[in-house]
PDB file of C-alpha atoms in Angstrom:
ATOM      1  CA  LYS A   1     162.728 -40.072-118.265  1.00  0.00           C
ATOM      2  CA  GLN A   2     164.833 -37.546-116.404  1.00  0.00           C
ATOM      3  CA  GLU A   3     165.262 -38.112-112.678  1.00  0.00           C
ATOM      4  CA  VAL A   4     166.809 -35.511-110.411  1.00  0.00           C
ATOM      5  CA  THR A   5     168.152 -36.287-106.972  1.00  0.00           C
ATOM      6  CA  GLN A   6     169.416 -33.895-104.340  1.00  0.00           C
ATOM      7  CA  ILE A   7     171.579 -34.674-101.369  1.00  0.00           C
ATOM      8  CA  PRO A   8     171.601 -34.022 -98.537  1.00  0.00           C
ATOM      9  CA  ALA A   9     167.908 -33.700 -97.803  1.00  0.00           C
ATOM     10  CA  ALA A  10     168.679 -31.362 -94.942  1.00  0.00           C
ATOM     11  CA  LEU A  11     171.743 -29.517 -93.777  1.00  0.00           C
ATOM     12  CA  SER A  12     172.380 -27.483 -90.644  1.00  0.00           C
ATOM     13  CA  VAL A  13     175.529 -25.404 -90.369  1.00  0.00           C
ATOM     14  CA  PRO A  14     176.867 -22.585 -88.228  1.00  0.00           C
ATOM     15  CA  GLU A  15     177.072 -19.139 -89.724  1.00  0.00           C
ATOM     16  CA  GLY A  16     180.190 -18.486 -91.759  1.00  0.00           C
ATOM     17  CA  GLU A  17     180.697 -21.991 -93.080  1.00  0.00           C
ATOM     18  CA  ASN A  18     181.172 -22.740 -96.766  1.00  0.00           C
ATOM     19  CA  LEU A  19     178.849 -25.478 -97.975  1.00  0.00           C
ATOM     20  CA  VAL A  20     178.019 -27.574-101.006  1.00  0.00           C
ATOM     21  CA  LEU A  21     174.632 -28.790-102.144  1.00  0.00           C
ATOM     22  CA  ASN A  22     174.519 -31.656-104.614  1.00  0.00           C
ATOM     23  CA  CYS A  23     172.207 -32.372-107.507  1.00  0.00           C
ATOM     24  CA  SER A  24     172.423 -35.396-109.791  1.00  0.00           C
ATOM     25  CA  PHE A  25     170.452 -36.148-112.935  1.00  0.00           C
ATOM     26  CA  THR A  26     170.074 -39.296-115.014  1.00  0.00           C
ATOM     27  CA  ASP A  27     169.749 -37.863-118.539  1.00  0.00           C
ATOM     28  CA  SER A  28     172.896 -35.998-119.529  1.00  0.00           C
ATOM     29  CA  ALA A  29     171.206 -34.538-122.616  1.00  0.00           C
ATOM     30  CA  ILE A  30     169.984 -31.563-120.637  1.00  0.00           C
ATOM     31  CA  TYR A  31     169.463 -28.140-122.156  1.00  0.00           C
ATOM     32  CA  ASN A  32     170.242 -26.288-118.958  1.00  0.00           C
ATOM     33  CA  LEU A  33     170.005 -26.625-115.202  1.00  0.00           C
ATOM     34  CA  GLN A  34     168.577 -24.089-112.825  1.00  0.00           C
ATOM     35  CA  TRP A  35     168.983 -23.649-109.090  1.00  0.00           C
ATOM     36  CA  PHE A  36     166.158 -22.132-107.087  1.00  0.00           C
ATOM     37  CA  ARG A  37     165.564 -21.016-103.552  1.00  0.00           C
ATOM     38  CA  GLN A  38     162.215 -21.364-101.803  1.00  0.00           C
ATOM     39  CA  ASP A  39     161.374 -19.685 -98.521  1.00  0.00           C
ATOM     40  CA  PRO A  40     158.521 -21.150 -96.447  1.00  0.00           C
ATOM     41  CA  GLY A  41     155.139 -20.324 -97.953  1.00  0.00           C
ATOM     42  CA  LYS A  42     156.686 -18.513-100.895  1.00  0.00           C
ATOM     43  CA  GLY A  43     157.283 -19.123-104.563  1.00  0.00           C
ATOM     44  CA  LEU A  44     160.612 -20.042-106.098  1.00  0.00           C
ATOM     45  CA  THR A  45     163.391 -17.555-106.703  1.00  0.00           C
ATOM     46  CA  SER A  46     165.872 -18.328-109.441  1.00  0.00           C
ATOM     47  CA  LEU A  47     169.445 -18.282-108.213  1.00  0.00           C
ATOM     48  CA  LEU A  48     171.553 -19.474-111.104  1.00  0.00           C
ATOM     49  CA  LEU A  49     171.004 -20.892-114.560  1.00  0.00           C
ATOM     50  CA  ILE A  50     173.713 -22.969-116.192  1.00  0.00           C
ATOM     51  CA  GLN A  51     173.515 -23.691-119.896  1.00  0.00           C
ATOM     52  CA  SER A  52     174.601 -27.132-121.078  1.00  0.00           C
ATOM     53  CA  SER A  53     177.650 -25.576-122.731  1.00  0.00           C
ATOM     54  CA  GLN A  54     178.796 -23.955-119.507  1.00  0.00           C
ATOM     55  CA  ARG A  55     180.674 -25.467-116.622  1.00  0.00           C
ATOM     56  CA  GLU A  56     179.810 -22.931-113.945  1.00  0.00           C
ATOM     57  CA  GLN A  57     178.003 -19.745-113.073  1.00  0.00           C
ATOM     58  CA  THR A  58     178.613 -17.330-110.243  1.00  0.00           C
ATOM     59  CA  SER A  59     176.446 -14.787-108.475  1.00  0.00           C
ATOM     60  CA  GLY A  60     177.805 -13.149-105.364  1.00  0.00           C
ATOM     61  CA  ARG A  61     178.498 -15.836-102.772  1.00  0.00           C
ATOM     62  CA  LEU A  62     176.908 -18.503-104.932  1.00  0.00           C
ATOM     63  CA  ASN A  63     178.661 -20.676-107.466  1.00  0.00           C
ATOM     64  CA  ALA A  64     176.993 -23.433-109.422  1.00  0.00           C
ATOM     65  CA  SER A  65     178.857 -26.001-111.459  1.00  0.00           C
ATOM     66  CA  LEU A  66     177.682 -28.459-114.069  1.00  0.00           C
ATOM     67  CA  ASP A  67     179.285 -31.704-115.168  1.00  0.00           C
ATOM     68  CA  LYS A  68     177.108 -33.285-117.814  1.00  0.00           C
ATOM     69  CA  SER A  69     179.301 -36.342-118.257  1.00  0.00           C
ATOM     70  CA  SER A  70     178.836 -37.365-114.638  1.00  0.00           C
ATOM     71  CA  GLY A  71     175.286 -36.059-114.388  1.00  0.00           C
ATOM     72  CA  ARG A  72     176.041 -33.728-111.512  1.00  0.00           C
ATOM     73  CA  SER A  73     175.642 -30.152-110.488  1.00  0.00           C
ATOM     74  CA  THR A  74     176.741 -28.512-107.278  1.00  0.00           C
ATOM     75  CA  LEU A  75     175.740 -25.280-105.609  1.00  0.00           C
ATOM     76  CA  TYR A  76     178.480 -23.777-103.508  1.00  0.00           C
ATOM     77  CA  ILE A  77     177.545 -21.180-100.900  1.00  0.00           C
ATOM     78  CA  ALA A  78     180.414 -19.239 -99.413  1.00  0.00           C
ATOM     79  CA  ALA A  79     180.390 -17.689 -95.966  1.00  0.00           C
ATOM     80  CA  SER A  80     176.865 -18.809 -95.177  1.00  0.00           C
ATOM     81  CA  GLN A  81     174.496 -16.461 -93.337  1.00  0.00           C
ATOM     82  CA  PRO A  82     171.277 -17.079 -91.397  1.00  0.00           C
ATOM     83  CA  GLY A  83     169.431 -15.380 -94.249  1.00  0.00           C
ATOM     84  CA  ASP A  84     170.520 -18.225 -96.511  1.00  0.00           C
ATOM     85  CA  SER A  85     168.221 -20.576 -94.611  1.00  0.00           C
ATOM     86  CA  ALA A  86     165.696 -21.907 -97.122  1.00  0.00           C
ATOM     87  CA  THR A  87     164.966 -24.899 -99.317  1.00  0.00           C
ATOM     88  CA  TYR A  88     167.199 -25.163-102.371  1.00  0.00           C
ATOM     89  CA  LEU A  89     165.937 -26.912-105.476  1.00  0.00           C
ATOM     90  CA  CYS A  90     167.624 -27.852-108.704  1.00  0.00           C
ATOM     91  CA  ALA A  91     165.663 -28.492-111.871  1.00  0.00           C
ATOM     92  CA  SER A  92     166.152 -29.164-115.549  1.00  0.00           C
ATOM     93  CA  PRO A  93     163.687 -28.867-118.445  1.00  0.00           C
ATOM     94  CA  GLY A  94     162.938 -32.010-120.398  1.00  0.00           C
ATOM     95  CA  GLY A  95     162.581 -32.586-124.105  1.00  0.00           C
ATOM     96  CA  GLY A  96     165.962 -31.135-124.984  1.00  0.00           C
ATOM     97  CA  THR A  97     164.609 -27.588-125.032  1.00  0.00           C
ATOM     98  CA  SER A  98     164.532 -24.633-122.684  1.00  0.00           C
ATOM     99  CA  TYR A  99     160.725 -24.784-122.607  1.00  0.00           C
ATOM    100  CA  GLY A 100     160.158 -28.360-121.527  1.00  0.00           C
ATOM    101  CA  LYS A 101     158.628 -29.518-118.277  1.00  0.00           C
ATOM    102  CA  LEU A 102     160.906 -28.980-115.337  1.00  0.00           C
ATOM    103  CA  THR A 103     161.983 -32.021-113.381  1.00  0.00           C
ATOM    104  CA  PHE A 104     162.767 -31.066-109.791  1.00  0.00           C
ATOM    105  CA  GLY A 105     164.897 -32.653-107.157  1.00  0.00           C
ATOM    106  CA  GLN A 106     163.316 -33.110-103.743  1.00  0.00           C
ATOM    107  CA  GLY A 107     165.276 -30.183-102.395  1.00  0.00           C
ATOM    108  CA  THR A 108     167.792 -29.547 -99.646  1.00  0.00           C
ATOM    109  CA  ILE A 109     166.529 -27.785 -96.527  1.00  0.00           C
ATOM    110  CA  LEU A 110     169.324 -25.539 -95.341  1.00  0.00           C
ATOM    111  CA  THR A 111     169.453 -24.063 -91.881  1.00  0.00           C
ATOM    112  CA  VAL A 112     172.225 -21.641 -91.000  1.00  0.00           C
ATOM    113  CA  HIS A 113     172.292 -20.873 -87.307  1.00  0.00           C
ATOM    114  CA  PRO A 114     173.966 -17.839 -85.765  1.00  0.00           C
TER     115      PRO A 114
ATOM    116  CA  GLY B   1     163.926  -9.125-116.165  1.00  0.00           C
ATOM    117  CA  ALA B   2     161.319 -11.815-116.075  1.00  0.00           C
ATOM    118  CA  VAL B   3     158.466 -11.349-113.623  1.00  0.00           C
ATOM    119  CA  VAL B   4     155.385 -13.486-113.093  1.00  0.00           C
ATOM    120  CA  SER B   5     152.702 -11.998-110.894  1.00  0.00           C
ATOM    121  CA  GLN B   6     150.345 -14.432-109.155  1.00  0.00           C
ATOM    122  CA  HIS B   7     147.104 -13.513-107.362  1.00  0.00           C
ATOM    123  CA  PRO B   8     145.682 -13.979-104.858  1.00  0.00           C
ATOM    124  CA  SER B   9     148.461 -14.915-102.467  1.00  0.00           C
ATOM    125  CA  ARG B  10     145.991 -16.406-100.000  1.00  0.00           C
ATOM    126  CA  VAL B  11     142.382 -17.439-100.323  1.00  0.00           C
ATOM    127  CA  ILE B  12     139.952 -19.149 -98.014  1.00  0.00           C
ATOM    128  CA  CYS B  13     136.789 -20.505 -99.530  1.00  0.00           C
ATOM    129  CA  LYS B  14     133.863 -22.636 -98.510  1.00  0.00           C
ATOM    130  CA  SER B  15     133.565 -26.198 -99.648  1.00  0.00           C
ATOM    131  CA  GLY B  16     131.672 -26.441-102.928  1.00  0.00           C
ATOM    132  CA  THR B  17     132.641 -23.026-104.255  1.00  0.00           C
ATOM    133  CA  SER B  18     135.093 -22.216-107.052  1.00  0.00           C
ATOM    134  CA  VAL B  19     138.304 -20.262-106.807  1.00  0.00           C
ATOM    135  CA  LYS B  20     140.246 -18.605-109.614  1.00  0.00           C
ATOM    136  CA  ILE B  21     143.988 -18.049-109.474  1.00  0.00           C
ATOM    137  CA  GLU B  22     145.669 -15.725-111.966  1.00  0.00           C
ATOM    138  CA  CYS B  23     149.204 -15.625-113.239  1.00  0.00           C
ATOM    139  CA  ARG B  24     150.450 -12.789-115.382  1.00  0.00           C
ATOM    140  CA  SER B  25     153.788 -12.404-117.101  1.00  0.00           C
ATOM    141  CA  LEU B  26     154.571  -8.729-116.619  1.00  0.00           C
ATOM    142  CA  ASP B  27     157.518  -8.086-118.877  1.00  0.00           C
ATOM    143  CA  PHE B  28     157.491 -10.909-121.372  1.00  0.00           C
ATOM    144  CA  GLN B  29     155.085 -12.975-123.386  1.00  0.00           C
ATOM    145  CA  ALA B  30     154.462 -16.426-122.048  1.00  0.00           C
ATOM    146  CA  THR B  31     153.140 -18.815-124.649  1.00  0.00           C
ATOM    147  CA  THR B  32     153.466 -21.582-122.096  1.00  0.00           C
ATOM    148  CA  MET B  33     152.787 -21.581-118.399  1.00  0.00           C
ATOM    149  CA  PHE B  34     153.084 -24.436-115.961  1.00  0.00           C
ATOM    150  CA  TRP B  35     150.888 -24.981-112.921  1.00  0.00           C
ATOM    151  CA  TYR B  36     152.207 -26.778-109.874  1.00  0.00           C
ATOM    152  CA  ARG B  37     150.813 -27.951-106.594  1.00  0.00           C
ATOM    153  CA  GLN B  38     152.903 -28.305-103.492  1.00  0.00           C
ATOM    154  CA  PHE B  39     152.046 -30.142-100.290  1.00  0.00           C
ATOM    155  CA  PRO B  40     153.792 -29.272 -97.022  1.00  0.00           C
ATOM    156  CA  LYS B  41     157.431 -30.284 -96.950  1.00  0.00           C
ATOM    157  CA  GLN B  42     157.240 -31.789-100.418  1.00  0.00           C
ATOM    158  CA  SER B  43     158.580 -30.736-103.757  1.00  0.00           C
ATOM    159  CA  LEU B  44     156.490 -29.279-106.558  1.00  0.00           C
ATOM    160  CA  MET B  45     154.115 -31.531-108.458  1.00  0.00           C
ATOM    161  CA  LEU B  46     153.330 -30.489-112.013  1.00  0.00           C
ATOM    162  CA  MET B  47     149.586 -30.385-112.609  1.00  0.00           C
ATOM    163  CA  ALA B  48     149.262 -29.082-116.134  1.00  0.00           C
ATOM    164  CA  THR B  49     150.859 -27.176-118.964  1.00  0.00           C
ATOM    165  CA  SER B  50     148.943 -24.155-120.184  1.00  0.00           C
ATOM    166  CA  ASN B  51     149.336 -23.160-123.814  1.00  0.00           C
ATOM    167  CA  GLU B  52     148.148 -19.862-125.212  1.00  0.00           C
ATOM    168  CA  GLY B  53     145.317 -20.356-127.644  1.00  0.00           C
ATOM    169  CA  SER B  54     144.963 -24.092-127.152  1.00  0.00           C
ATOM    170  CA  LYS B  55     143.845 -26.616-124.599  1.00  0.00           C
ATOM    171  CA  ALA B  56     145.939 -27.290-121.553  1.00  0.00           C
ATOM    172  CA  THR B  57     147.816 -30.537-121.165  1.00  0.00           C
ATOM    173  CA  TYR B  58     147.159 -32.257-117.850  1.00  0.00           C
ATOM    174  CA  GLU B  59     149.439 -34.635-116.017  1.00  0.00           C
ATOM    175  CA  GLN B  60     148.255 -38.106-115.246  1.00  0.00           C
ATOM    176  CA  GLY B  61     145.891 -38.209-112.316  1.00  0.00           C
ATOM    177  CA  VAL B  62     144.904 -34.539-112.471  1.00  0.00           C
ATOM    178  CA  GLU B  63     141.185 -34.000-113.012  1.00  0.00           C
ATOM    179  CA  LYS B  64     140.618 -31.738-115.994  1.00  0.00           C
ATOM    180  CA  ASP B  65     137.083 -30.821-114.970  1.00  0.00           C
ATOM    181  CA  LYS B  66     138.144 -29.899-111.490  1.00  0.00           C
ATOM    182  CA  PHE B  67     141.168 -27.814-112.361  1.00  0.00           C
ATOM    183  CA  LEU B  68     140.172 -25.614-115.272  1.00  0.00           C
ATOM    184  CA  ILE B  69     142.977 -23.824-117.025  1.00  0.00           C
ATOM    185  CA  ASN B  70     142.578 -20.944-119.429  1.00  0.00           C
ATOM    186  CA  HIS B  71     145.386 -19.236-121.284  1.00  0.00           C
ATOM    187  CA  ALA B  72     143.533 -16.620-123.259  1.00  0.00           C
ATOM    188  CA  SER B  73     146.406 -14.246-123.891  1.00  0.00           C
ATOM    189  CA  LEU B  74     150.181 -14.251-124.082  1.00  0.00           C
ATOM    190  CA  THR B  75     150.414 -12.717-120.627  1.00  0.00           C
ATOM    191  CA  LEU B  76     147.627 -14.332-118.621  1.00  0.00           C
ATOM    192  CA  SER B  77     146.873 -17.864-117.509  1.00  0.00           C
ATOM    193  CA  THR B  78     144.231 -18.775-114.958  1.00  0.00           C
ATOM    194  CA  LEU B  79     143.608 -21.865-112.862  1.00  0.00           C
ATOM    195  CA  THR B  80     140.099 -22.347-111.526  1.00  0.00           C
ATOM    196  CA  VAL B  81     139.537 -24.906-108.805  1.00  0.00           C
ATOM    197  CA  THR B  82     135.908 -25.905-109.214  1.00  0.00           C
ATOM    198  CA  SER B  83     133.692 -27.270-106.468  1.00  0.00           C
ATOM    199  CA  ALA B  84     136.565 -27.067-104.041  1.00  0.00           C
ATOM    200  CA  HIS B  85     136.863 -29.531-101.191  1.00  0.00           C
ATOM    201  CA  PRO B  86     139.141 -29.538 -98.154  1.00  0.00           C
ATOM    202  CA  GLU B  87     141.490 -31.992 -99.864  1.00  0.00           C
ATOM    203  CA  ASP B  88     142.136 -29.335-102.511  1.00  0.00           C
ATOM    204  CA  SER B  89     143.737 -27.158 -99.863  1.00  0.00           C
ATOM    205  CA  SER B  90     147.314 -26.701-100.970  1.00  0.00           C
ATOM    206  CA  PHE B  91     149.908 -24.285-102.291  1.00  0.00           C
ATOM    207  CA  TYR B  92     149.559 -23.594-106.012  1.00  0.00           C
ATOM    208  CA  ILE B  93     152.373 -22.038-108.040  1.00  0.00           C
ATOM    209  CA  CYS B  94     152.643 -21.030-111.668  1.00  0.00           C
ATOM    210  CA  SER B  95     155.767 -20.739-113.763  1.00  0.00           C
ATOM    211  CA  ALA B  96     156.750 -19.613-117.209  1.00  0.00           C
ATOM    212  CA  PRO B  97     159.956 -19.829-119.226  1.00  0.00           C
ATOM    213  CA  LYS B  98     160.991 -16.496-120.706  1.00  0.00           C
ATOM    214  CA  ASP B  99     163.859 -17.576-122.894  1.00  0.00           C
ATOM    215  CA  SER B 100     166.941 -19.747-122.738  1.00  0.00           C
ATOM    216  CA  ALA B 101     168.921 -16.991-121.036  1.00  0.00           C
ATOM    217  CA  TYR B 102     166.493 -16.483-118.155  1.00  0.00           C
ATOM    218  CA  GLY B 103     165.181 -19.946-117.586  1.00  0.00           C
ATOM    219  CA  TYR B 104     162.004 -20.288-115.586  1.00  0.00           C
ATOM    220  CA  THR B 105     160.321 -17.626-113.502  1.00  0.00           C
ATOM    221  CA  PHE B 106     157.846 -18.536-110.800  1.00  0.00           C
ATOM    222  CA  GLY B 107     154.900 -16.731-109.325  1.00  0.00           C
ATOM    223  CA  SER B 108     154.787 -16.120-105.594  1.00  0.00           C
ATOM    224  CA  GLY B 109     152.236 -18.851-105.040  1.00  0.00           C
ATOM    225  CA  THR B 110     148.661 -19.051-103.764  1.00  0.00           C
ATOM    226  CA  ARG B 111     147.767 -20.676-100.476  1.00  0.00           C
ATOM    227  CA  LEU B 112     144.285 -22.164-100.874  1.00  0.00           C
ATOM    228  CA  THR B 113     142.373 -23.236 -97.814  1.00  0.00           C
ATOM    229  CA  VAL B 114     138.985 -24.867 -98.284  1.00  0.00           C
ATOM    230  CA  VAL B 115     136.807 -24.950 -95.170  1.00  0.00           C
TER     231      VAL B 115
END
């Protein structure tokens, strides 16, 4: 059974800092891994999707990496802004397909203060 | 794109009544939809998997008769909370995978408050 763990649970940084959020998973036979952002009281917004054959994906100030052999993924946020404050979740579908049940980490609550 | 529209965003109902939450895939066909429940400051808890044209699959501990799921078309899945009680108050979110290139898309969530 896939288990996903995220560290740290919470992170507070001053504006402008570069930061790294960590996600580890126990089953390396993943199909893909997806990073989401959730604002309070809102649904989830997809940030980046990394296929199992890829090592990283980039979107603007965000870069996500995937290392299947070590069971780890990282989300790098460059030049953080107060608007980046949110909960960040990583998740991977089970069953070796792209349509399996998502297993979520517990999330990292990020606060970027001016 | 891949958009899932969820309604209502907020609902307040009296104890004992039923509430229906709808999720529609706007620009793709969703043969499968997932329904989650989220308590404050916790991660998402999968309740059930909705399959178009067949019965939903419920996770262990989720009452099938209380949380009725219908997936009558390739673009619409509904979750009905029957005989709601205050302990059912929570944030409910739906999700659907479009394809391997898009991954999962989530609805905006429904805040249910039972008084």
